[in-house]
Coordinates of N, CA, C and O in Angstrom, one line a residue:
M1 N -20.9 0.8 0.3 CA -21.3 2.1 -0.2 C -22.2 2.8 0.8 O -23.1 2.1 1.4
P2 N -22.1 4.1 1.0 CA -23.0 4.7 2.0 C -24.4 4.7 1.6 O -24.8 4.7 0.4
D3 N -25.3 4.7 2.6 CA -26.8 4.8 2.4 C -27.1 6.2 2.2 O -27.0 7.0 3.2
T4 N -27.6 6.7 1.1 CA -27.9 8.1 0.8 C -29.4 8.3 0.9 O -29.8 9.4 0.6
G5 N -30.2 7.3 1.2 CA -31.7 7.5 1.3 C -32.2 8.1 0.1 O -32.2 7.6 -1.0
N6 N -32.9 9.3 0.3 CA -33.5 10.0 -0.8 C -32.5 11.1 -1.4 O -32.9 12.2 -1.6
A7 N -31.3 10.7 -1.6 CA -30.3 11.7 -2.0 C -30.5 12.2 -3.4 O -31.2 11.7 -4.2
T8 N -30.0 13.4 -3.6 CA -30.0 14.0 -4.9 C -28.8 13.6 -5.7 O -27.6 13.7 -5.2
Y9 N -29.0 13.2 -6.9 CA -27.9 12.7 -7.8 C -27.6 13.9 -8.7 O -28.4 14.6 -9.2
V10 N -26.3 14.0 -8.9 CA -25.7 15.1 -9.8 C -25.0 14.5 -11.0 O -24.2 13.5 -10.8
R11 N -25.3 15.0 -12.2 CA -24.6 14.5 -13.4 C -23.1 14.9 -13.3 O -22.7 16.0 -13.1
V12 N -22.2 13.9 -13.4 CA -20.8 14.1 -13.3 C -20.1 14.0 -14.7 O -19.2 14.7 -15.0
A13 N -20.6 13.0 -15.5 CA -20.0 12.7 -16.8 C -20.9 11.9 -17.7 O -21.9 11.4 -17.2
R14 N -20.5 11.8 -18.9 CA -21.1 10.9 -19.8 C -20.5 9.5 -19.6 O -19.3 9.4 -19.2
S15 N -21.3 8.5 -19.7 CA -20.8 7.1 -19.5 C -19.5 6.8 -20.3 O -18.6 6.2 -19.8
G16 N -19.5 7.3 -21.5 CA -18.3 7.0 -22.4 C -17.1 7.7 -22.0 O -16.0 7.3 -22.4
Q17 N -17.1 8.6 -21.1 CA -15.9 9.3 -20.6 C -15.1 8.5 -19.6 O -14.0 8.8 -19.3
V18 N -15.8 7.4 -19.1 CA -15.1 6.5 -18.1 C -15.2 5.1 -18.7 O -16.0 4.3 -18.3
P19 N -14.3 4.7 -19.6 CA -14.3 3.3 -20.1 C -13.8 2.3 -19.1 O -13.2 2.7 -18.1
E20 N -14.0 1.1 -19.4 CA -13.6 0.0 -18.6 C -12.1 0.1 -18.2 O -11.3 0.3 -19.1
G21 N -11.8 -0.1 -17.0 CA -10.4 -0.1 -16.5 C -9.7 1.2 -16.4 O -8.5 1.3 -16.3
V22 N -10.5 2.3 -16.5 CA -9.9 3.6 -16.5 C -10.4 4.4 -15.2 O -11.5 4.2 -14.8
V23 N -9.6 5.3 -14.7 CA -10.0 6.2 -13.7 C -9.7 7.6 -14.2 O -8.7 7.9 -14.8
R24 N -10.7 8.5 -14.0 CA -10.7 9.9 -14.5 C -11.0 10.8 -13.3 O -11.7 10.5 -12.4
R25 N -10.5 12.1 -13.5 CA -10.8 13.1 -12.5 C -12.0 14.0 -13.1 O -12.0 14.4 -14.2
F26 N -12.9 14.3 -12.2 CA -14.0 15.2 -12.5 C -14.2 16.2 -11.3 O -13.9 15.8 -10.1
F27 N -14.7 17.3 -11.6 CA -15.1 18.3 -10.6 C -16.6 18.5 -10.5 O -17.2 18.7 -11.6
V28 N -17.1 18.6 -9.3 CA -18.5 19.0 -9.1 C -18.5 20.1 -8.1 O -18.2 19.8 -6.9
G29 N -18.6 21.3 -8.5 CA -18.4 22.4 -7.6 C -17.0 22.4 -7.0 O -16.0 22.3 -7.8
D30 N -16.9 22.4 -5.7 CA -15.6 22.3 -5.1 C -15.1 20.9 -4.8 O -14.0 20.7 -4.3
T31 N -15.9 19.9 -5.2 CA -15.6 18.5 -4.9 C -14.8 17.9 -6.1 O -15.3 18.0 -7.2
E32 N -13.7 17.4 -5.8 CA -12.9 16.7 -6.8 C -13.0 15.2 -6.7 O -12.8 14.6 -5.6
L33 N -13.4 14.5 -7.8 CA -13.7 13.1 -7.7 C -12.8 12.3 -8.6 O -12.3 12.8 -9.6
A34 N -12.5 11.0 -8.2 CA -11.9 10.0 -9.0 C -13.0 9.1 -9.4 O -13.7 8.5 -8.5
V35 N -13.3 9.0 -10.6 CA -14.4 8.1 -11.1 C -13.8 7.0 -12.0 O -13.0 7.3 -12.9
S36 N -14.1 5.8 -11.6 CA -13.5 4.6 -12.3 C -14.6 3.6 -12.7 O -15.7 3.6 -12.2
R37 N -14.2 2.7 -13.6 CA -15.1 1.6 -14.0 C -14.3 0.3 -13.9 O -13.2 0.2 -14.5
F38 N -14.9 -0.7 -13.2 CA -14.3 -2.0 -13.0 C -15.4 -3.0 -13.2 O -16.4 -3.0 -12.5
E39 N -15.1 -4.0 -14.1 CA -16.1 -5.0 -14.5 C -17.5 -4.4 -14.7 O -18.5 -4.9 -14.2
G40 N -17.5 -3.3 -15.5 CA -18.8 -2.7 -15.9 C -19.4 -1.8 -14.9 O -20.3 -1.0 -15.2
E41 N -19.0 -1.8 -13.6 CA -19.5 -1.0 -12.6 C -18.7 0.3 -12.4 O -17.5 0.3 -12.5
V42 N -19.5 1.4 -12.2 CA -18.8 2.7 -12.0 C -18.7 3.0 -10.6 O -19.7 2.8 -9.8
Y43 N -17.6 3.6 -10.2 CA -17.4 4.0 -8.8 C -16.9 5.4 -8.7 O -16.2 5.8 -9.6
A44 N -17.2 6.1 -7.6 CA -16.7 7.5 -7.4 C -16.2 7.6 -6.0 O -16.8 7.1 -5.1
S45 N -15.1 8.3 -5.9 CA -14.5 8.5 -4.6 C -13.9 9.9 -4.6 O -13.7 10.5 -5.6
A46 N -13.4 10.3 -3.4 CA -12.6 11.5 -3.3 C -11.4 11.2 -4.1 O -10.9 10.1 -4.3
N47 N -10.8 12.3 -4.7 CA -9.6 12.1 -5.6 C -8.3 12.1 -4.8 O -7.3 12.0 -5.5
Y48 N -8.3 12.2 -3.5 CA -7.0 12.4 -2.8 C -6.8 11.1 -1.9 O -7.6 10.8 -1.1
C49 N -5.6 10.5 -2.1 CA -5.2 9.4 -1.2 C -5.1 9.9 0.2 O -4.6 11.0 0.5
T50 N -5.5 9.1 1.2 CA -5.4 9.5 2.6 C -4.0 9.3 3.1 O -3.7 9.8 4.2
H51 N -3.1 8.8 2.3 CA -1.7 8.7 2.8 C -1.0 10.0 2.7 O -0.6 10.6 3.7
L52 N -0.8 10.5 1.5 CA -0.1 11.8 1.3 C -0.8 12.7 0.3 O -0.2 13.5 -0.4
A53 N -2.1 12.5 0.1 CA -3.0 13.4 -0.8 C -2.6 13.4 -2.2 O -2.8 14.4 -2.9
C54 N -2.0 12.3 -2.7 CA -1.8 12.2 -4.2 C -3.1 12.0 -4.9 O -4.1 11.5 -4.3
H55 N -3.1 12.4 -6.2 CA -4.4 12.3 -7.0 C -4.6 10.8 -7.3 O -3.8 10.2 -8.0
L56 N -5.7 10.3 -6.9 CA -6.1 8.9 -7.2 C -6.4 8.8 -8.7 O -6.3 7.7 -9.3
S57 N -6.8 9.9 -9.3 CA -7.1 9.8 -10.7 C -5.9 9.6 -11.6 O -6.0 9.3 -12.8
S58 N -4.7 9.7 -11.0 CA -3.5 9.4 -11.6 C -3.1 7.9 -11.5 O -2.1 7.5 -12.0
G59 N -3.9 7.2 -10.7 CA -3.6 5.8 -10.4 C -4.2 4.9 -11.4 O -4.4 5.3 -12.5
K60 N -4.4 3.7 -11.0 CA -4.9 2.6 -11.9 C -6.0 1.8 -11.3 O -6.1 1.6 -10.1
V61 N -6.8 1.3 -12.2 CA -7.9 0.4 -11.8 C -7.2 -1.0 -11.8 O -6.6 -1.4 -12.9
T62 N -7.3 -1.7 -10.7 CA -6.7 -3.1 -10.7 C -7.8 -4.1 -10.2 O -8.9 -3.6 -9.7
E63 N -7.5 -5.3 -10.3 CA -8.4 -6.4 -9.8 C -8.7 -6.2 -8.3 O -9.7 -6.6 -7.8
D64 N -7.7 -5.7 -7.6 CA -7.8 -5.6 -6.1 C -8.5 -4.3 -5.7 O -9.1 -4.2 -4.6
G65 N -8.5 -3.2 -6.5 CA -9.1 -2.0 -6.2 C -8.4 -0.8 -6.9 O -7.6 -1.0 -7.8
L66 N -8.6 0.4 -6.4 CA -8.1 1.6 -7.0 C -6.6 1.8 -6.4 O -6.5 2.0 -5.2
L67 N -5.7 1.8 -7.3 CA -4.3 1.8 -6.9 C -3.8 3.3 -7.0 O -3.9 3.9 -8.1
C68 N -3.2 3.8 -5.9 CA -2.6 5.1 -5.9 C -1.2 5.0 -6.5 O -0.4 4.2 -6.1
S69 N -1.0 5.9 -7.5 CA 0.3 5.8 -8.2 C 1.5 6.3 -7.4 O 2.6 6.0 -7.8
C70 N 1.3 7.0 -6.3 CA 2.4 7.6 -5.6 C 3.2 6.6 -4.7 O 4.4 6.5 -4.8
H71 N 2.5 5.8 -3.9 CA 3.1 4.9 -3.0 C 2.5 3.5 -3.0 O 2.9 2.7 -2.1
G72 N 1.6 3.2 -3.9 CA 1.1 1.9 -4.0 C -0.1 1.4 -3.1 O -0.4 0.3 -3.1
S73 N -0.7 2.4 -2.4 CA -1.9 2.0 -1.6 C -3.0 1.6 -2.6 O -3.1 2.1 -3.6
V74 N -3.8 0.6 -2.1 CA -4.9 0.2 -2.9 C -6.2 0.3 -2.0 O -6.2 0.0 -0.9
F75 N -7.2 0.9 -2.6 CA -8.5 1.1 -1.9 C -9.6 0.3 -2.6 O -9.7 0.3 -3.8
D76 N -10.5 -0.2 -1.7 CA -11.7 -0.9 -2.2 C -12.6 0.1 -2.9 O -12.8 1.1 -2.4
F77 N -13.0 -0.3 -4.1 CA -13.8 0.6 -4.9 C -15.1 1.0 -4.2 O -15.5 2.1 -4.2
A78 N -15.8 0.0 -3.6 CA -17.1 0.2 -3.0 C -17.1 0.9 -1.7 O -18.0 1.7 -1.3
T79 N -16.1 0.5 -0.8 CA -16.1 1.0 0.6 C -15.1 2.0 0.8 O -15.2 2.7 1.8
G80 N -14.1 2.1 0.0 CA -13.0 3.1 0.3 C -12.0 2.6 1.2 O -11.0 3.3 1.5
E81 N -12.2 1.4 1.8 CA -11.2 0.9 2.8 C -9.8 0.7 2.2 O -9.8 0.1 1.0
P82 N -8.8 1.0 2.9 CA -7.4 0.7 2.3 C -7.2 -0.8 2.4 O -7.4 -1.5 3.4
L83 N -6.7 -1.4 1.3 CA -6.5 -2.8 1.2 C -5.0 -3.1 1.3 O -4.6 -4.3 1.5
S84 N -4.1 -2.1 1.1 CA -2.7 -2.3 1.2 C -2.1 -1.0 1.7 O -2.5 0.1 1.3
P85 N -1.0 -1.1 2.5 CA -0.3 0.1 2.9 C 0.4 0.8 1.8 O 0.6 0.3 0.8
P86 N 0.8 2.1 2.1 CA 1.0 2.7 3.4 C -0.3 3.4 3.9 O -0.3 3.7 5.1
A87 N -1.3 3.6 3.1 CA -2.6 4.2 3.6 C -3.2 3.3 4.6 O -3.3 2.1 4.5
V88 N -3.7 4.0 5.7 CA -4.4 3.2 6.7 C -5.9 3.8 7.0 O -6.7 3.1 7.6
K89 N -6.2 5.0 6.4 CA -7.5 5.5 6.5 C -8.2 5.4 5.2 O -7.6 5.5 4.1
P90 N -9.6 5.1 5.3 CA -10.3 5.0 4.0 C -10.5 6.3 3.3 O -10.4 7.4 3.9
I91 N -10.8 6.2 2.0 CA -11.1 7.4 1.2 C -12.7 7.5 1.2 O -13.4 6.5 1.4
K92 N -13.2 8.7 1.0 CA -14.6 8.8 0.9 C -15.1 8.3 -0.4 O -14.5 8.6 -1.4
V93 N -16.2 7.5 -0.3 CA -16.8 7.0 -1.6 C -18.2 7.6 -1.7 O -18.9 8.0 -0.7
Y94 N -18.7 7.6 -2.9 CA -20.0 8.2 -3.2 C -20.9 7.2 -3.9 O -20.4 6.3 -4.6
E95 N -22.2 7.3 -3.7 CA -23.1 6.4 -4.4 C -23.2 6.9 -5.8 O -23.3 8.1 -6.1
V96 N -23.2 5.9 -6.7 CA -23.2 6.2 -8.2 C -24.4 5.4 -8.9 O -24.6 4.3 -8.5
R97 N -25.0 6.1 -9.8 CA -26.0 5.5 -10.7 C -25.6 5.8 -12.1 O -25.0 6.9 -12.4
E98 N -25.8 4.9 -13.0 CA -25.6 5.1 -14.4 C -27.0 5.0 -15.1 O -27.6 4.0 -15.0
K99 N -27.4 6.1 -15.8 CA -28.7 6.1 -16.3 C -28.7 6.9 -17.6 O -28.1 8.0 -17.7
N100 N -29.3 6.4 -18.7 CA -29.4 7.1 -20.0 C -28.1 7.6 -20.4 O -28.0 8.7 -20.9
G101 N -27.0 6.9 -20.3 CA -25.7 7.2 -20.8 C -25.0 8.3 -20.0 O -24.0 8.9 -20.4
E102 N -25.4 8.5 -18.7 CA -24.8 9.5 -17.9 C -24.4 8.9 -16.5 O -25.1 8.0 -16.0
I103 N -23.3 9.4 -15.9 CA -22.9 8.9 -14.6 C -23.4 10.0 -13.6 O -23.1 11.2 -13.8
L104 N -24.2 9.5 -12.6 CA -24.7 10.4 -11.6 C -24.2 10.0 -10.3 O -24.1 8.8 -9.9
V105 N -23.9 11.0 -9.5 CA -23.3 10.8 -8.1 C -24.1 11.5 -7.1 O -24.5 12.6 -7.3
A106 N -24.3 10.8 -5.9 CA -25.0 11.4 -4.8 C -24.1 11.7 -3.7 O -23.0 11.1 -3.6
G107 N -24.5 12.5 -2.8 CA -23.8 12.8 -1.6 C -22.7 13.9 -1.7 O -21.8 14.0 -0.9
L108 N -22.9 14.8 -2.7 CA -21.9 15.8 -3.0 C -22.3 17.1 -2.3 O -21.6 18.1 -2.5
E109 N -23.3 17.1 -1.5 CA -23.7 18.4 -0.8 C -22.6 18.9 0.1 O -21.9 18.3 0.7

């Protein structure tokens, strides 16, 4: 996960909007995010696969990572690194905090 130092966190969703094992799409300004929850931890990334720009929010949360529904690429939740082809470039990931029933994301400037 990137080091955001004294980053500003922005409210993206209520915690209940992203249940365990689910990935959802959210917008913050012009930024489109895929927000998922795996083993209780919330993750946020760019919503576009680096292979052919498919929506990752249409994919699935798996034990291996975030699965793109178009061609089967899997990305590490925390680092965005591709774990299986055809994608070879990482997706952008964001630092996430969950506080008082809200999902907050940093690095959206």
